[in-house]
Short mmCIF file of C-alpha atoms in Angstrom, two decimals:
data_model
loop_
_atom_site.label_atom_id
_atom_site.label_comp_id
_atom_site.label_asym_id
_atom_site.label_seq_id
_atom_site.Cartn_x
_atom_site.Cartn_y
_atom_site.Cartn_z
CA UNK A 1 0.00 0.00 0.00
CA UNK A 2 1.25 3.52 -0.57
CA UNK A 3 2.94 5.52 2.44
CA UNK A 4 0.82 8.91 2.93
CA UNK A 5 3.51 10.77 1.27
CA UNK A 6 3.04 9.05 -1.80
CA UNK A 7 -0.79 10.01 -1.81
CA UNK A 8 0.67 13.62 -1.32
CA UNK A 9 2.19 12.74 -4.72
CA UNK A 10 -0.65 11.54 -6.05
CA UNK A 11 -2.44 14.06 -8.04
CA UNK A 12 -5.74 13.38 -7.64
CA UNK A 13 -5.39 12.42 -4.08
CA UNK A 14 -3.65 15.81 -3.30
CA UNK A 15 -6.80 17.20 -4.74
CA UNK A 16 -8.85 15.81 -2.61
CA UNK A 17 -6.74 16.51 0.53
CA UNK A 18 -6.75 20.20 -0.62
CA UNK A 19 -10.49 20.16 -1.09
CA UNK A 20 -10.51 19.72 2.84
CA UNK A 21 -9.17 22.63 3.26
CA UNK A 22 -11.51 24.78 0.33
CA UNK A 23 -14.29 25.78 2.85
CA UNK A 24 -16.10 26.35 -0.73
CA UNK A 25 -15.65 22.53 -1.46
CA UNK A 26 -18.32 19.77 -0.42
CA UNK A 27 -14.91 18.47 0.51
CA UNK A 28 -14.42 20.68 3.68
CA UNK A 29 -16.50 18.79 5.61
CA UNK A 30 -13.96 15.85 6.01
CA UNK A 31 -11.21 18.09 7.12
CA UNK A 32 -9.60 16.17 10.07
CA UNK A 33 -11.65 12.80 9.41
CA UNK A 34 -7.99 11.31 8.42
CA UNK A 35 -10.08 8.23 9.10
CA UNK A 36 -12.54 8.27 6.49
CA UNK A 37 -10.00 10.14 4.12
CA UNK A 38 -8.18 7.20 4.66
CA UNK A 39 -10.93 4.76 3.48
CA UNK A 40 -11.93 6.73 0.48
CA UNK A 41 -8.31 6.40 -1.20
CA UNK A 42 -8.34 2.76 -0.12
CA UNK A 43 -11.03 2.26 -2.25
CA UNK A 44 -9.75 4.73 -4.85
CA UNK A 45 -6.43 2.79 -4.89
CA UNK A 46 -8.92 -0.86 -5.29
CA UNK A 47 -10.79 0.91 -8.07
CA UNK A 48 -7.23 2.18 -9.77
CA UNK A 49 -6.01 -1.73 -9.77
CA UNK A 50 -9.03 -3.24 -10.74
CA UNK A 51 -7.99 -1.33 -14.61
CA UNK A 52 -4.41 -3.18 -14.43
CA UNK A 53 -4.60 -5.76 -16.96
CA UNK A 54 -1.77 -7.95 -16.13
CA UNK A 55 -2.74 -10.81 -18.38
CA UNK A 56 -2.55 -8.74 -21.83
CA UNK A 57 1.20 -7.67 -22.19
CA UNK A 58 2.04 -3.90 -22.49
CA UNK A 59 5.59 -4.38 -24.01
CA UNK A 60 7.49 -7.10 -25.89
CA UNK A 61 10.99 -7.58 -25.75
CA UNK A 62 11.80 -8.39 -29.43
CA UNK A 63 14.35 -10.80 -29.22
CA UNK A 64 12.84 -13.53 -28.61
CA UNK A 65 10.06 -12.73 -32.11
CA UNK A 66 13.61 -14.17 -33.79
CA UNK A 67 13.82 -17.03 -31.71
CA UNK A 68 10.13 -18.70 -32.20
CA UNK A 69 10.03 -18.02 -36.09
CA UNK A 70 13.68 -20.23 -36.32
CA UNK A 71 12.92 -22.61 -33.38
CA UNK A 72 9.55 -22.78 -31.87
CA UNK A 73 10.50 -25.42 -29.08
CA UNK A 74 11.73 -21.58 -27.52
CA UNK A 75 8.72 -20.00 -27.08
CA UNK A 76 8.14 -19.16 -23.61
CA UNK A 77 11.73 -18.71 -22.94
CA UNK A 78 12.74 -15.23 -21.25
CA UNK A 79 12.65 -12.37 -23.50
CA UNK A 80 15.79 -10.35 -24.14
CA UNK A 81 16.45 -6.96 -25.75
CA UNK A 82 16.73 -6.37 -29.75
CA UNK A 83 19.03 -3.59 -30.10
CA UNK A 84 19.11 -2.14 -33.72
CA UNK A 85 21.32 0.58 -35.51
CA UNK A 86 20.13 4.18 -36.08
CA UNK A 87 21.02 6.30 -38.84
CA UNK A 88 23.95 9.07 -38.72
CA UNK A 89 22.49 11.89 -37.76
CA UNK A 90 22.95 14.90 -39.96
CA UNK A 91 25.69 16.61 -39.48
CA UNK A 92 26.64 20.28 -40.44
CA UNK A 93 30.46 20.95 -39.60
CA UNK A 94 30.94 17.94 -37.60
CA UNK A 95 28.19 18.81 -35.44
CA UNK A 96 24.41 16.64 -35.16
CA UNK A 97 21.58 18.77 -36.19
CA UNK A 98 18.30 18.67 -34.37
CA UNK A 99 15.48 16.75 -36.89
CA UNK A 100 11.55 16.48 -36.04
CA UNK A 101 9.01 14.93 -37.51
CA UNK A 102 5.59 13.61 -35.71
CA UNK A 103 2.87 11.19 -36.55
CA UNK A 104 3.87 11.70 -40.46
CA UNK A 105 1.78 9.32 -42.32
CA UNK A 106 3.14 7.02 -44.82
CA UNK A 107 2.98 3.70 -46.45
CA UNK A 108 4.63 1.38 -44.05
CA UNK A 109 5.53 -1.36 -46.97
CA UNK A 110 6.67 1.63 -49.72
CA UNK A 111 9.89 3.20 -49.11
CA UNK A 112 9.21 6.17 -51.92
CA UNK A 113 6.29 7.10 -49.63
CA UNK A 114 8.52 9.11 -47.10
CA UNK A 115 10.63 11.82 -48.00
CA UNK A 116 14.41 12.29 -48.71
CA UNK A 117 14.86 13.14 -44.89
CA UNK A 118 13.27 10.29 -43.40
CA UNK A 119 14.36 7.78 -45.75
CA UNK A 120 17.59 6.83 -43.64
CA UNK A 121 15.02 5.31 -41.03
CA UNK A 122 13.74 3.11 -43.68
CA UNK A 123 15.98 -0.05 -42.12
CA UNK A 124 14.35 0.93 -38.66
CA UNK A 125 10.93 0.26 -40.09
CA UNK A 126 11.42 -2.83 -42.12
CA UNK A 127 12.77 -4.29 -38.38
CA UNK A 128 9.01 -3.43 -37.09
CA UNK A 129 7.57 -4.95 -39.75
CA UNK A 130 9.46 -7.69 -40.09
CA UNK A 131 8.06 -8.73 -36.30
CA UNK A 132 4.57 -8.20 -36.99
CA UNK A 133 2.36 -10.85 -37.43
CA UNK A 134 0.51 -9.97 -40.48
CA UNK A 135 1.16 -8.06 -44.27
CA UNK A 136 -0.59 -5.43 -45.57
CA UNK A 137 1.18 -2.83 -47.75
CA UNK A 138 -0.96 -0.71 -47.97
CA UNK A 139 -1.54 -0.03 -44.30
CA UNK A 140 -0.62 3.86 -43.53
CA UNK A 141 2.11 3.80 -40.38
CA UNK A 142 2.57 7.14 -38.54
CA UNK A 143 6.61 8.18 -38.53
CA UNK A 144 7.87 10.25 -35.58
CA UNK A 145 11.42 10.97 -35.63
CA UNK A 146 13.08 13.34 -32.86
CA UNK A 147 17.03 13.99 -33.23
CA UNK A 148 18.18 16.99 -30.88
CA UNK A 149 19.97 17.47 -27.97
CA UNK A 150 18.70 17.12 -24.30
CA UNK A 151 19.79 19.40 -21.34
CA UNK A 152 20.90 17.68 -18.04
CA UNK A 153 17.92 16.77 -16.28
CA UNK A 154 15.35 17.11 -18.95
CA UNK A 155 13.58 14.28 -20.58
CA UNK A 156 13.36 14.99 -24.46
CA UNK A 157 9.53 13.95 -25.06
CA UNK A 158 6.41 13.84 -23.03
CA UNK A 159 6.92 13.42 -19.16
CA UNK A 160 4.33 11.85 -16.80
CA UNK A 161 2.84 8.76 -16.78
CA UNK A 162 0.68 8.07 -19.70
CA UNK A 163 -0.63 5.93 -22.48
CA UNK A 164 -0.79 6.80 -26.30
CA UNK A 165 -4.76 5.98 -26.40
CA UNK A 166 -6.77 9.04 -25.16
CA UNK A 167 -9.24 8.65 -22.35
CA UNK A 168 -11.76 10.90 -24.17
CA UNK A 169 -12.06 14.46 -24.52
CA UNK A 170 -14.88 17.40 -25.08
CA UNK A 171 -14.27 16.92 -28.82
CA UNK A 172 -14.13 13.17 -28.68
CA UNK A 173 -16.58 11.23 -28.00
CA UNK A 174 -15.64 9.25 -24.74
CA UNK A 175 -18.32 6.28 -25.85
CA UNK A 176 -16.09 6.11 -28.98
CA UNK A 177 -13.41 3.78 -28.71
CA UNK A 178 -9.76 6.00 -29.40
CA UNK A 179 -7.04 3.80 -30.49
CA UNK A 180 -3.30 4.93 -31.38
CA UNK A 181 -2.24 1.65 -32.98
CA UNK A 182 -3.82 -0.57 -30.74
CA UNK A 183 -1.64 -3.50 -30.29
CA UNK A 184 -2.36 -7.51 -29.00
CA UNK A 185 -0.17 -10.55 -28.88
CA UNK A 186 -2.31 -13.61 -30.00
CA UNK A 187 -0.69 -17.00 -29.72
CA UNK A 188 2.75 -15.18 -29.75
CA UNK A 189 2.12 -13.28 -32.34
CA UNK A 190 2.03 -9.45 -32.41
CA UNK A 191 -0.78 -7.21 -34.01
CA UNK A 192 -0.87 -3.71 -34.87
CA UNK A 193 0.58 -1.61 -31.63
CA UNK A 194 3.83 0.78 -31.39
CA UNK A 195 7.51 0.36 -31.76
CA UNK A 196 9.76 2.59 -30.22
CA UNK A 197 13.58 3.11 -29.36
CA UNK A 198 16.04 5.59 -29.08
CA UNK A 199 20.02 5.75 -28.61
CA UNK A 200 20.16 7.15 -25.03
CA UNK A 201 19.93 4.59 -22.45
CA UNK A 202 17.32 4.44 -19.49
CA UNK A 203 15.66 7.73 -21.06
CA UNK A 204 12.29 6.32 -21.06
CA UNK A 205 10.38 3.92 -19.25
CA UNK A 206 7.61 1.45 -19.27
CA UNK A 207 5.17 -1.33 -17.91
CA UNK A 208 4.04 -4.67 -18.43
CA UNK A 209 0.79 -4.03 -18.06
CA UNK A 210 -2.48 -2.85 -19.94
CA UNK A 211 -4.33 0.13 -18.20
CA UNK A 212 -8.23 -1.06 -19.34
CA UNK A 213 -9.97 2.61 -20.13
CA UNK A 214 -14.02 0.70 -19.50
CA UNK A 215 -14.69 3.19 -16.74
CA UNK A 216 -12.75 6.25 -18.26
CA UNK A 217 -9.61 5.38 -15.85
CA UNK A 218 -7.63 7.54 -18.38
CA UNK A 219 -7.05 10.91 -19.15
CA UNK A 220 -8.25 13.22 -21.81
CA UNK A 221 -4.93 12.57 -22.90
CA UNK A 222 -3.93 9.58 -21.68
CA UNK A 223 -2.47 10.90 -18.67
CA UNK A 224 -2.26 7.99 -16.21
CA UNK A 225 0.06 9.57 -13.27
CA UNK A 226 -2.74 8.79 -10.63
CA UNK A 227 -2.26 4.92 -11.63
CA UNK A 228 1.65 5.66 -10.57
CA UNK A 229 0.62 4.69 -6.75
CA UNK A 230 -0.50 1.36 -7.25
CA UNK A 231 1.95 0.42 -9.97
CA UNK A 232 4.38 -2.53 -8.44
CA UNK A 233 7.47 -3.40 -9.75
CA UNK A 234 7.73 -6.78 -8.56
CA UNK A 235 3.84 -7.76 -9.76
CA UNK A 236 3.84 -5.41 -13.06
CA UNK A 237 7.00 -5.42 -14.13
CA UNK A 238 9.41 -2.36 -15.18
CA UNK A 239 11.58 -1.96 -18.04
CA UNK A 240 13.90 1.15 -18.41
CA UNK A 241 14.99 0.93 -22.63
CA UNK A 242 18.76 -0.07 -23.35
CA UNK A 243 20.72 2.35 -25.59
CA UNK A 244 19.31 1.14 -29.27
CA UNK A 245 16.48 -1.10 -27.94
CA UNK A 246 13.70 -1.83 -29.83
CA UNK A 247 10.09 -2.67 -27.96
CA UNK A 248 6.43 -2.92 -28.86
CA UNK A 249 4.01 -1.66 -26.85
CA UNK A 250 0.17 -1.55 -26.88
CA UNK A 251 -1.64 2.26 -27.10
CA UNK A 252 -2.76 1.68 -23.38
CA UNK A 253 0.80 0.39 -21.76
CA UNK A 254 1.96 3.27 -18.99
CA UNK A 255 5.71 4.74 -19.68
CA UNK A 256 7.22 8.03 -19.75
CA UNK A 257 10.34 9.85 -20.79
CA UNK A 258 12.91 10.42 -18.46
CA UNK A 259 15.26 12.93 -17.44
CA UNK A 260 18.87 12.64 -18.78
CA UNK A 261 21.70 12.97 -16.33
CA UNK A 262 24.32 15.03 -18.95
CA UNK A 263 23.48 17.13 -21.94
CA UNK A 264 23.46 14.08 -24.71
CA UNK A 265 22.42 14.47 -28.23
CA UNK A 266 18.99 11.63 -28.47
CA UNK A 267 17.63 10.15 -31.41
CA UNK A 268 14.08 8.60 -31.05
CA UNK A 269 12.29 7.06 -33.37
CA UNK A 270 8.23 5.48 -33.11
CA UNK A 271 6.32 4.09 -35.40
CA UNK A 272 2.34 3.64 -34.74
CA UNK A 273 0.67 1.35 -37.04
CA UNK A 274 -2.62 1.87 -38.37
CA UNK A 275 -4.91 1.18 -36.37
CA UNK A 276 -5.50 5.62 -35.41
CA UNK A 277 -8.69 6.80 -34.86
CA UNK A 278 -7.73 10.67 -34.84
CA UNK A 279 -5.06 12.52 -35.99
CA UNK A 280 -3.90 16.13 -34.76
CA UNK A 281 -3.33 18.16 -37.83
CA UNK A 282 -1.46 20.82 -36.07
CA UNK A 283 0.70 18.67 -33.55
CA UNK A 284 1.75 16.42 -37.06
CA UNK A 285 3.89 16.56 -39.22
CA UNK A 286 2.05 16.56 -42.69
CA UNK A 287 3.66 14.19 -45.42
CA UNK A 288 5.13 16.07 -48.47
CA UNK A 289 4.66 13.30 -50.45
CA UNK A 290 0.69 13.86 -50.18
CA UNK A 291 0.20 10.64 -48.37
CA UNK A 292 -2.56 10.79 -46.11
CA UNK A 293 -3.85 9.92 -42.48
CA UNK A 294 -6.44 6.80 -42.35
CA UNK A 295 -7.91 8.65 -39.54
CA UNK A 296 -10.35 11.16 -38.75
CA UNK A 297 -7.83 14.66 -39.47
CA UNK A 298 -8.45 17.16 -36.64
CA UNK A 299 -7.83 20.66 -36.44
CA UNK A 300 -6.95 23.17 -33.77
CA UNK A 301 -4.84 23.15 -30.67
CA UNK A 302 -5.79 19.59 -28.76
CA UNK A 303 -5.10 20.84 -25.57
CA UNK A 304 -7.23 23.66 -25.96
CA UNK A 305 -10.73 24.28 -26.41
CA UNK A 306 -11.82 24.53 -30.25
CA UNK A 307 -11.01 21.35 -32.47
CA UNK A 308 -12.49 21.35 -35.82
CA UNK A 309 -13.07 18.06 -37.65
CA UNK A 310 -12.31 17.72 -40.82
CA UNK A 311 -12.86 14.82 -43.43
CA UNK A 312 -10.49 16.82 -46.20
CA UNK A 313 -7.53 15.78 -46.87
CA UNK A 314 -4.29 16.87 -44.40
CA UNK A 315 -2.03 20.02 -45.66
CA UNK A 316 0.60 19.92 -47.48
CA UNK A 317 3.92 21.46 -45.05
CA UNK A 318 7.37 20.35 -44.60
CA UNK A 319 9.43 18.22 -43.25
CA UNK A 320 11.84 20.16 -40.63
#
């Protein structure tokens, strides 16, 4: 159980603790009941675990996807990193030059569907698809690529805990199902999800486990740092990425970037397969190709309040 400092932690448990002390809060009323306070984040905590889904993986280890298509008497066995090579990064008088693309759609089986720039990760991709279970080229794949340097104690992408698959928001409809790749391992093997891995060692961080979103345990973004308190290492599992490590995921598996300890130069790379229900026009990277989304294209600032659907096709911008 978690010590009362971690419910301090805790963000929604903080809020309630400071609603005791709002004397315009319903909330006010349990100020000093430590007792009941007590029992309500018990139950909270119950309610939190009862969405841990420790049955459905939330990462792979890729090794061992080698292992069972050359010898299947090793299935089962205990999985162990695939580390791949990245690209050189571009260099302008000796020195790496920050790259960024996001959620750029493409054709994951055609190679002349991505640009000139992104075409050195082209290796990278055909080692996700090559572990996927199925064939279909002409699936769309969403590219994100992020080369740049990272100060000391920063974390390059998104902190927190979270999942890819939104919980809902006021602009999507939270009876609507939102996927971001989706991902399931059937009879060992894998379908649809994410692949991620970068070149900076224990700079991001993950789960075993599948957060289940039937009673909107998720955030409108898929913020999932309340679920950090009853996350166990032991039961769960925990997996901080090796320098070049390559792992699929599911859309609903907890991680998070982590901070670096010196001023390193990172290259990540993801690639979400098709299975997107919405896609963020102005937090993506549009392809110049004029290959588009197989998703609902959304307009407008998605942490903000106006989003504009849109069934047109995505705009045509640049690669930077």
């Amino acid at each position: 159980m978690p010590s009362r400092r971690s419910w301090w932690t805790n963000p929604v448990l903080r809020q309630i603790v400071l609603g005791t002390y709002d004397d315009s809060s319903p909330l006010a009323r349990l100020r000093g009941c430590s007792h009941i306070l007590e029992m309500i984040f018990l139950r909270l905590l119950d309610a939190w675990r009862a969405h841990l889904d420790s049955n459905r993986p939330g990462y792979v280890r890729l090794e061992w996807v080698q292992r069972i298509i050359t010898d299947v008497s090793t299935r089962g066995q205990h999985e162990n990193s695939r580390l791949v090579a990245f690209p050189l990064q571009n260099l302008i008088d000796g020195e790496p030059q920050p790259f960024h693309v996001n959620m750029m759609p493409f054709i994951m089986e055609d190679p002349m569907s991505l640009p000139d720039s992104c075409r050195r990760y082209q290796p990278l991709i055909e080692e996700c698809l090559w572990c996927l279970g199925y064939s279909d080229g002409s699936d769309i794949g969403y590219l994100t690529i992020h080369e740049g340097w990272v100060e000391p104690n920063h974390s390059q992408r998104r902190e927190g805990l979270h999942v890819e698959a939104s919980g809902g928001t006021d602009f999507v409809d939270r009876r609507i199902a939102s996927h971001w790749g989706g991902g399931y391992l059937v009879e060992n093997i894998l379908h649809g999800g994410i692949f991620m891995a970068s070149t900076v060692a224990n700079s991001c961080g993950v789960w075993n486990v599948y957060v289940d979103d039937s009673h909107q345990i998720r955030g409108p973004f898929g913020d999932v740092e309340h679920l950090r308190s009853v996350l166990d290492e032991d039961t769960h599992g925990y997996l901080e990425l090796e320098a070049n490590e390559l792992i699929w995921m599911t859309d609903a598996t907890p991680h998070e970037s982590l901070p670096v300890r010196e001023r390193t130069f990172r290259q990540f790379f993801r690639l979400v397969t098709n299975n997107l229900t919405h896609w963020y026009a102005d937090h993506s990277t549009a392809n110049p190709l004029g290959i588009q989304p197989d998703a609902t294209i959304l307009h407008g600032d998605k942490f903000g309040d106006s989003v504009d659907f849109d069934s047109s096709a995505a705009p045509l911008t640049s690669t930077y």
